[in-house]
Coordinates of C-alpha atoms in Angstrom, one line a residue:
M27 CA 42.4 40.1 5.4
P28 CA 42.2 43.1 4.1
G29 CA 40.8 46.1 6.1
M30 CA 40.9 44.3 9.3
D31 CA 42.8 41.8 10.8
G32 CA 40.8 38.7 12.9
F33 CA 41.5 40.2 16.6
Q34 CA 39.3 43.1 15.3
T35 CA 36.8 40.7 13.6
A36 CA 36.2 38.3 16.5
E37 CA 35.6 42.2 18.9
I38 CA 32.9 42.9 16.5
L39 CA 31.1 39.1 16.2
K40 CA 31.2 39.4 20.2
R41 CA 29.7 42.5 20.5
D42 CA 26.9 41.2 18.6
A43 CA 24.2 39.9 20.8
A44 CA 22.7 37.5 17.0
T45 CA 26.8 35.9 16.4
A46 CA 28.1 36.3 20.2
P47 CA 27.8 32.4 20.9
I48 CA 29.3 31.7 17.5
P49 CA 31.9 29.9 18.9
L50 CA 35.7 31.1 17.1
L51 CA 38.8 29.2 16.2
F52 CA 42.0 31.7 15.8
V53 CA 44.0 30.1 12.3
S54 CA 47.1 32.8 12.5
A55 CA 50.9 33.2 11.8
L56 CA 51.6 34.7 14.0
G57 CA 52.2 32.4 16.7
T58 CA 53.4 34.1 19.9
S59 CA 52.3 33.3 23.7
S60 CA 50.9 36.9 23.8
H61 CA 48.7 36.3 20.6
K62 CA 47.3 33.3 21.8
V63 CA 46.5 34.8 24.7
R64 CA 45.1 37.9 23.7
G65 CA 42.9 35.5 20.9
L66 CA 41.7 33.6 24.0
D67 CA 40.3 36.6 25.8
M68 CA 38.6 38.1 23.5
G69 CA 36.7 34.8 24.2
A70 CA 37.4 32.5 21.1
E71 CA 37.8 28.0 22.4
D72 CA 40.2 28.0 20.4
Y73 CA 44.5 29.1 18.8
I74 CA 46.2 27.3 16.7
S75 CA 49.3 28.0 15.0
K76 CA 50.0 28.2 11.3
P77 CA 51.6 25.7 9.9
I78 CA 48.9 23.6 10.8
D79 CA 48.0 19.4 10.2
P80 CA 44.7 19.5 8.4
E81 CA 43.9 16.3 11.0
E82 CA 44.5 18.2 13.9
L83 CA 42.1 21.0 12.5
K84 CA 39.5 18.5 11.8
A85 CA 39.8 17.2 15.4
R86 CA 40.2 20.4 18.0
V87 CA 36.8 21.5 15.2
R88 CA 34.7 18.4 17.0
S89 CA 36.1 19.3 20.3
I90 CA 35.2 22.1 19.8
L91 CA 31.7 21.4 18.5
R92 CA 31.2 19.3 21.5
R93 CA 32.1 21.1 23.8
T94 CA 29.9 24.3 22.4
R95 CA 26.5 22.6 21.2
P96 CA 23.6 22.4 23.7
A97 CA 22.7 19.5 25.0
P98 CA 20.0 17.7 23.1
P99 CA 16.8 18.3 24.8
P100 CA 15.5 14.8 26.6
P101 CA 13.0 12.7 24.2
E102 CA 9.5 12.5 25.5
P103 CA 8.9 8.8 26.9
A104 CA 6.6 7.3 24.3
A105 CA 3.1 6.9 26.1
P106 CA 2.9 2.9 25.7
A107 CA -0.1 1.2 24.7
V108 CA -2.6 0.3 26.5
A109 CA -3.0 -2.8 25.0
K110 CA -2.7 -4.8 21.4
G111 CA -2.6 -7.7 19.7
Q112 CA -3.9 -10.0 16.7
L113 CA -6.8 -9.5 15.1
Q114 CA -7.2 -13.4 14.6
N115 CA -7.5 -13.4 18.1
M116 CA -8.9 -10.4 18.7
P117 CA -12.0 -9.2 16.0
L118 CA -12.7 -5.3 15.5
P119 CA -16.1 -6.3 16.6
S120 CA -15.3 -7.4 20.3
L121 CA -12.8 -4.4 19.8
I122 CA -15.2 -1.7 19.2
R123 CA -18.0 -3.5 22.2
W124 CA -14.9 -3.7 24.9
L125 CA -13.8 -0.5 24.3
E126 CA -17.3 0.4 24.0
M127 CA -18.4 -1.1 27.1
E128 CA -15.4 0.7 29.3
R129 CA -16.2 3.8 28.2
R130 CA -13.2 4.2 27.2
S131 CA -11.7 7.0 25.2
A132 CA -8.8 6.1 22.9
L133 CA -7.2 6.0 19.8
L134 CA -7.3 2.3 17.9
H135 CA -4.7 1.2 15.1
L136 CA -5.3 -1.1 13.3
T137 CA -2.4 -2.1 10.4
R138 CA -2.9 -5.1 7.4
G139 CA 0.4 -5.7 5.6
T140 CA 0.9 -1.7 4.3
E141 CA -2.5 -1.1 5.2
E142 CA -3.3 0.9 8.5
G143 CA -6.5 2.7 9.7
E144 CA -7.3 4.4 12.4
I145 CA -10.6 4.4 14.6
V146 CA -11.4 7.2 17.4
F147 CA -13.0 6.5 20.3
Q148 CA -14.8 9.1 23.2
D149 CA -16.2 7.6 25.6
G150 CA -16.6 4.4 23.8
R151 CA -18.4 5.7 20.6
I152 CA -16.3 6.1 17.7
T153 CA -16.5 9.7 16.9
S154 CA -14.4 9.7 13.5
A155 CA -12.2 7.3 11.0
G156 CA -9.7 7.0 8.6
Q157 CA -8.3 4.0 5.7
G158 CA -6.7 4.9 3.1
P159 CA -8.6 7.2 0.8
R160 CA -12.1 6.3 3.5
R161 CA -13.0 8.4 6.0
G162 CA -16.3 8.1 9.0
D163 CA -18.2 5.2 8.2
A164 CA -16.5 3.5 5.3
A165 CA -13.9 3.6 7.2
V166 CA -15.5 1.8 9.7
Y167 CA -17.1 -0.6 7.2
Q168 CA -13.4 -1.7 5.2
L169 CA -11.3 -2.3 8.4
L170 CA -14.4 -4.8 9.4
T171 CA -13.6 -6.1 6.8
W172 CA -10.1 -7.2 8.3
D173 CA -10.2 -11.2 9.3
D174 CA -6.3 -10.7 10.2
G175 CA -4.1 -8.0 11.1
A176 CA -2.6 -6.1 14.2
F177 CA -4.1 -3.7 16.8
N178 CA -2.5 -0.4 19.2
I179 CA -4.7 0.5 21.7
N180 CA -4.0 3.7 22.1
P181 CA -4.4 6.4 25.4
P182 CA -6.2 9.9 24.1
L183 CA -2.6 11.7 23.6
G184 CA -3.6 14.6 20.9
L185 CA -6.5 13.2 19.3
P186 CA -7.6 13.2 16.9
S187 CA -4.7 12.0 15.1
A188 CA -6.4 12.2 11.8
A189 CA -8.3 15.4 12.0
G190 CA -11.7 16.7 9.5
T191 CA -12.0 13.1 8.9
E192 CA -16.3 12.6 9.2
G193 CA -18.6 11.3 11.9
T194 CA -19.7 8.1 12.0
A195 CA -23.1 5.9 12.7
P196 CA -23.3 4.7 16.7
N197 CA -21.5 2.1 17.7
E198 CA -24.4 -0.3 17.3
T199 CA -25.4 0.5 13.8
L200 CA -22.0 0.1 12.5
L201 CA -21.7 -3.2 13.9
D202 CA -25.0 -4.7 12.6
D203 CA -24.7 -3.0 8.8
G204 CA -21.1 -3.6 8.9
A205 CA -21.1 -7.8 9.5
R206 CA -24.0 -7.5 6.3
R207 CA -22.0 -5.9 5.1
V208 CA -19.5 -8.3 5.0
G209 CA -21.7 -12.0 3.9
E210 CA -22.5 -9.7 1.1
I211 CA -19.2 -9.6 -0.3
P212 CA -18.7 -13.1 -1.5
G213 CA -22.0 -13.1 -3.8
L214 CA -21.0 -9.4 -5.3
R215 CA -17.1 -10.8 -6.1
G216 CA -18.2 -13.8 -7.5
V217 CA -19.7 -12.8 -10.5
L218 CA -17.4 -9.7 -11.5
P219 CA -13.8 -10.2 -13.6
G220 CA -10.9 -12.4 -12.8
A221 CA -8.1 -10.7 -10.2
D222 CA -5.8 -10.2 -13.5
L223 CA -8.1 -8.0 -15.9
L224 CA -7.7 -4.2 -15.9
L225 CA -10.9 -2.9 -15.7
E226 CA -11.9 0.4 -17.9
I227 CA -15.2 2.4 -18.7
P228 CA -14.5 4.1 -22.4
L229 CA -13.1 7.2 -21.6
A230 CA -16.1 9.2 -23.5
L231 CA -18.8 7.7 -21.6
R232 CA -16.9 7.7 -18.2
A233 CA -16.3 11.9 -18.8
A234 CA -20.3 11.8 -19.7
V235 CA -21.3 10.1 -16.8
Q236 CA -18.7 11.5 -14.1
A237 CA -20.8 14.9 -15.0
D238 CA -23.9 13.2 -13.3
L239 CA -22.7 12.0 -9.9
P240 CA -21.7 13.1 -6.9
S241 CA -17.8 13.5 -5.7
A242 CA -17.4 9.7 -4.1
G243 CA -18.9 8.3 -8.0
V244 CA -16.3 10.4 -9.9
A245 CA -13.1 9.4 -8.0
L246 CA -14.4 5.8 -8.2
T247 CA -14.9 5.7 -11.7
A248 CA -11.5 7.6 -12.8
L249 CA -10.4 4.5 -10.9
L250 CA -11.2 2.6 -14.0
D251 CA -8.8 3.2 -16.6
G252 CA -7.4 0.4 -17.6
T253 CA -4.5 0.4 -15.0
R254 CA -6.3 -1.9 -12.4
E255 CA -7.4 -4.5 -12.0
I256 CA -10.2 -5.3 -9.4
E257 CA -7.6 -5.1 -6.0
G258 CA -6.2 -2.2 -6.7
V259 CA -10.3 -0.5 -7.0
L260 CA -10.9 -1.6 -4.3
A261 CA -7.6 -0.5 -1.7
E262 CA -7.9 2.7 -4.2
S263 CA -11.8 3.5 -3.6
P264 CA -13.2 5.6 -1.6
L265 CA -15.7 3.6 -1.1
D266 CA -15.8 0.6 1.4
A267 CA -15.2 -2.7 -0.4
L268 CA -18.8 -3.7 -0.3
M269 CA -20.1 -0.3 -1.7
T270 CA -17.4 -0.4 -4.4
L271 CA -18.9 -4.3 -5.8
K272 CA -22.2 -2.7 -5.8
T273 CA -21.2 0.0 -8.0
L274 CA -19.1 -1.9 -10.4
H275 CA -21.7 -4.7 -10.5
C276 CA -23.8 -1.7 -11.6
L277 CA -21.6 -1.3 -14.3
L278 CA -21.0 -4.8 -15.2
R279 CA -25.5 -5.4 -15.7
L280 CA -24.8 -2.4 -17.8
G281 CA -22.2 -3.1 -19.9
A282 CA -20.1 -0.4 -19.2
L283 CA -17.3 -1.6 -18.1
G284 CA -14.7 -3.7 -19.5
W285 CA -11.0 -5.3 -18.7
E286 CA -8.2 -6.7 -20.7
S287 CA -5.4 -9.5 -19.6
R288 CA -2.1 -7.4 -19.0
A289 CA -0.8 -9.9 -21.3
G290 CA -3.7 -8.5 -24.1
A291 CA -2.4 -4.4 -22.4
A292 CA 1.5 -5.7 -23.0
G293 CA 0.5 -7.1 -26.8
Q294 CA 0.2 -10.1 -26.6
A295 CA -3.2 -12.5 -27.1
A296 CA -5.7 -10.1 -25.4
A297 CA -8.3 -11.7 -23.0
G298 CA -11.1 -9.6 -22.0
R299 CA -14.3 -8.2 -22.6
R300 CA -15.5 -4.8 -24.4
S301 CA -18.1 -2.8 -23.0
I302 CA -21.1 -1.9 -25.3
P303 CA -23.3 0.1 -22.3
R304 CA -27.1 -0.4 -22.6
V305 CA -29.7 0.5 -20.3
T306 CA -33.5 -0.5 -20.0
L307 CA -35.4 1.8 -20.1
E308 CA -39.5 3.4 -19.5
D309 CA -39.7 5.6 -22.1
P310 CA -42.2 4.2 -25.1
I311 CA -41.2 3.9 -27.9
E312 CA -43.5 2.2 -31.4
Y313 CA -41.7 0.1 -33.9
Q314 CA -43.0 0.3 -37.9
P315 CA -42.7 -3.3 -40.0
L316 CA -44.6 -3.4 -43.1
H317 CA -47.9 -4.2 -41.1
P318 CA -49.9 -1.5 -38.1
A319 CA -47.4 0.1 -35.7
E320 CA -46.7 -1.8 -32.6
H321 CA -46.1 0.0 -29.0
S322 CA -43.5 -1.2 -25.8
Q323 CA -43.3 1.5 -22.9
Q324 CA -40.6 -0.6 -22.3
Y325 CA -36.9 -1.4 -24.0
T326 CA -33.3 -1.8 -23.8
L327 CA -31.1 1.1 -25.4
S328 CA -27.4 1.1 -26.5
A329 CA -24.9 3.4 -28.8
R330 CA -25.9 0.7 -31.2
G331 CA -29.6 0.1 -30.8
V332 CA -32.5 -1.5 -29.1
F333 CA -33.8 -5.0 -28.0
I334 CA -37.6 -5.0 -27.2
Q335 CA -39.5 -7.6 -26.0
T336 CA -42.2 -8.8 -27.8
P337 CA -44.2 -12.3 -28.3
T338 CA -43.6 -12.2 -32.1
P339 CA -40.5 -10.5 -32.9
S340 CA -39.9 -9.9 -36.5
E341 CA -37.6 -11.9 -38.9
V342 CA -33.8 -11.6 -38.9
G343 CA -32.8 -8.6 -41.7
E344 CA -36.3 -7.4 -41.5
Q345 CA -36.4 -3.3 -41.3
L346 CA -38.8 -1.2 -38.6
L347 CA -39.5 2.3 -37.9
L348 CA -39.0 3.2 -34.6
R349 CA -40.0 6.0 -33.1
L350 CA -38.6 6.6 -29.5
Q351 CA -40.1 9.1 -26.8
F352 CA -36.7 10.2 -24.9
P353 CA -37.8 12.5 -21.4
G354 CA -37.4 15.9 -21.5
S355 CA -37.8 16.2 -25.4
A356 CA -40.0 17.6 -26.9
T357 CA -40.1 15.9 -30.1
R358 CA -39.6 12.0 -30.7
L359 CA -36.7 10.3 -32.5
T360 CA -37.2 8.8 -35.7
A361 CA -35.0 5.9 -36.6
V362 CA -34.4 3.1 -39.5
A363 CA -33.3 -0.2 -37.7
Q364 CA -32.4 -3.6 -38.2
V365 CA -33.6 -7.2 -36.8
I366 CA -30.1 -9.1 -36.3
W367 CA -31.2 -11.1 -33.7
R368 CA -34.8 -13.0 -33.2
N369 CA -36.3 -15.1 -30.1
A370 CA -39.6 -17.2 -30.6
D371 CA -38.3 -19.6 -28.9
A372 CA -38.2 -19.9 -25.2
G373 CA -36.1 -24.0 -26.1
Q374 CA -33.3 -21.1 -27.1
G375 CA -32.8 -20.2 -23.3
K376 CA -32.1 -16.5 -24.2
P377 CA -31.9 -14.3 -20.9
E378 CA -33.5 -11.6 -22.6
G379 CA -36.4 -13.6 -23.1
F380 CA -38.1 -12.8 -26.1
G381 CA -38.1 -10.2 -27.7
M382 CA -35.4 -9.0 -30.7
G383 CA -32.2 -7.4 -31.4
L384 CA -33.0 -4.5 -33.6
Q385 CA -29.2 -2.6 -34.6
F386 CA -29.0 1.3 -36.1
V387 CA -29.6 2.0 -40.2
D388 CA -27.5 5.0 -40.5
L389 CA -28.5 7.0 -37.4
S390 CA -27.5 11.3 -38.5
A391 CA -24.5 12.4 -36.1
D392 CA -27.8 14.7 -34.6
Q393 CA -29.5 11.6 -33.6
L394 CA -26.4 9.9 -32.5
E395 CA -26.2 12.7 -30.1
T396 CA -29.3 12.3 -28.9
V397 CA -28.9 8.7 -28.2
E398 CA -25.6 8.9 -26.9
N399 CA -26.9 11.7 -23.7
R400 CA -29.9 9.9 -23.0
L401 CA -27.6 6.0 -22.2
T402 CA -25.2 8.3 -20.4
Q403 CA -28.0 10.2 -18.8
S404 CA -29.5 6.8 -17.7
I405 CA -25.8 5.4 -16.9
A406 CA -25.6 8.2 -14.0
A407 CA -28.9 8.1 -12.6
E408 CA -28.7 3.8 -12.2
I409 CA -25.0 4.8 -9.7
R410 CA -26.2 7.3 -8.4
A411 CA -29.0 5.3 -7.1
T412 CA -26.5 2.2 -6.5
L413 CA -24.2 4.7 -4.3
E414 CA -27.4 6.4 -2.1
K415 CA -28.8 2.5 -1.6
P416 CA -26.0 0.9 0.7

């Protein structure tokens, strides 16, 4: 040790309050009794003379650490759960009513497989809730769809555990609305794509409609990127199951929701559906074949063309001059369209009714942009209306 020896080093360490508690072990060639006594008097825990046995050195270090390490504080006893059980035996609505009747302050923790949820009660009233990405009412509504799983009612130590969660409606309102929502889910689920299909909104359309959507709508539509089946969307949506399904149903009705099977995504035979967005508008439209122009106050618009309900549709192949008046536009959009199908026979049973489908012919880039803007604005408005009517 150049500059100072081990005894001087030990003396300096022991004088400094910051280093004094560090246990010291001398390993030295100076092995006389007087050297050992000097080292131990300076506060060393042990003194070993060279040569040394590595195993003996390790054993002595372990012994020193056992003697000098502070004993860990005894663990705080975990607060026992007030009650626990299975939702199959005690459904969540019954738990909520019991906690309200008893005016309990508690943290209700629920698990189902890998999913978890929490509801905080203060004097029997639900004050906050969280489940996955959902908060507040949406979390409670989602948890009310669970008909199996486990629950623990914990004492109110440290409540609320999920800080920052949204407040909720009164208990009975949540229970009534939750029961209604649970009853509506099967009907909506039955008309949506199968569980093995990847759902998608085309990227350009998704980006366009998100500009006009609230944050929950943006988060939900972002999930529809062709990488998730419906169950994955339901699990990650910030909305409860009913509102998620209603929004998907809205997108399906508007032709904005497409899907593909995983086999198709892997390069095998695809089983899917391309999305062709279309909206029914309450805008004036004028269509003019060779005879005088006819008018309608409603039509269905897509980026490819329009469908017009009329008892006297033109013949397939005929070209018509269309004049469309979009809200907020000072001028009418004038375009040529060709009839590609018609329905003048009630026996055909087409769901659109009597009318004709027309495809745009040679739209300019500006005209196409005008049509697509009107389409995406209308789709976003439909989604917003769906989100605002739970």
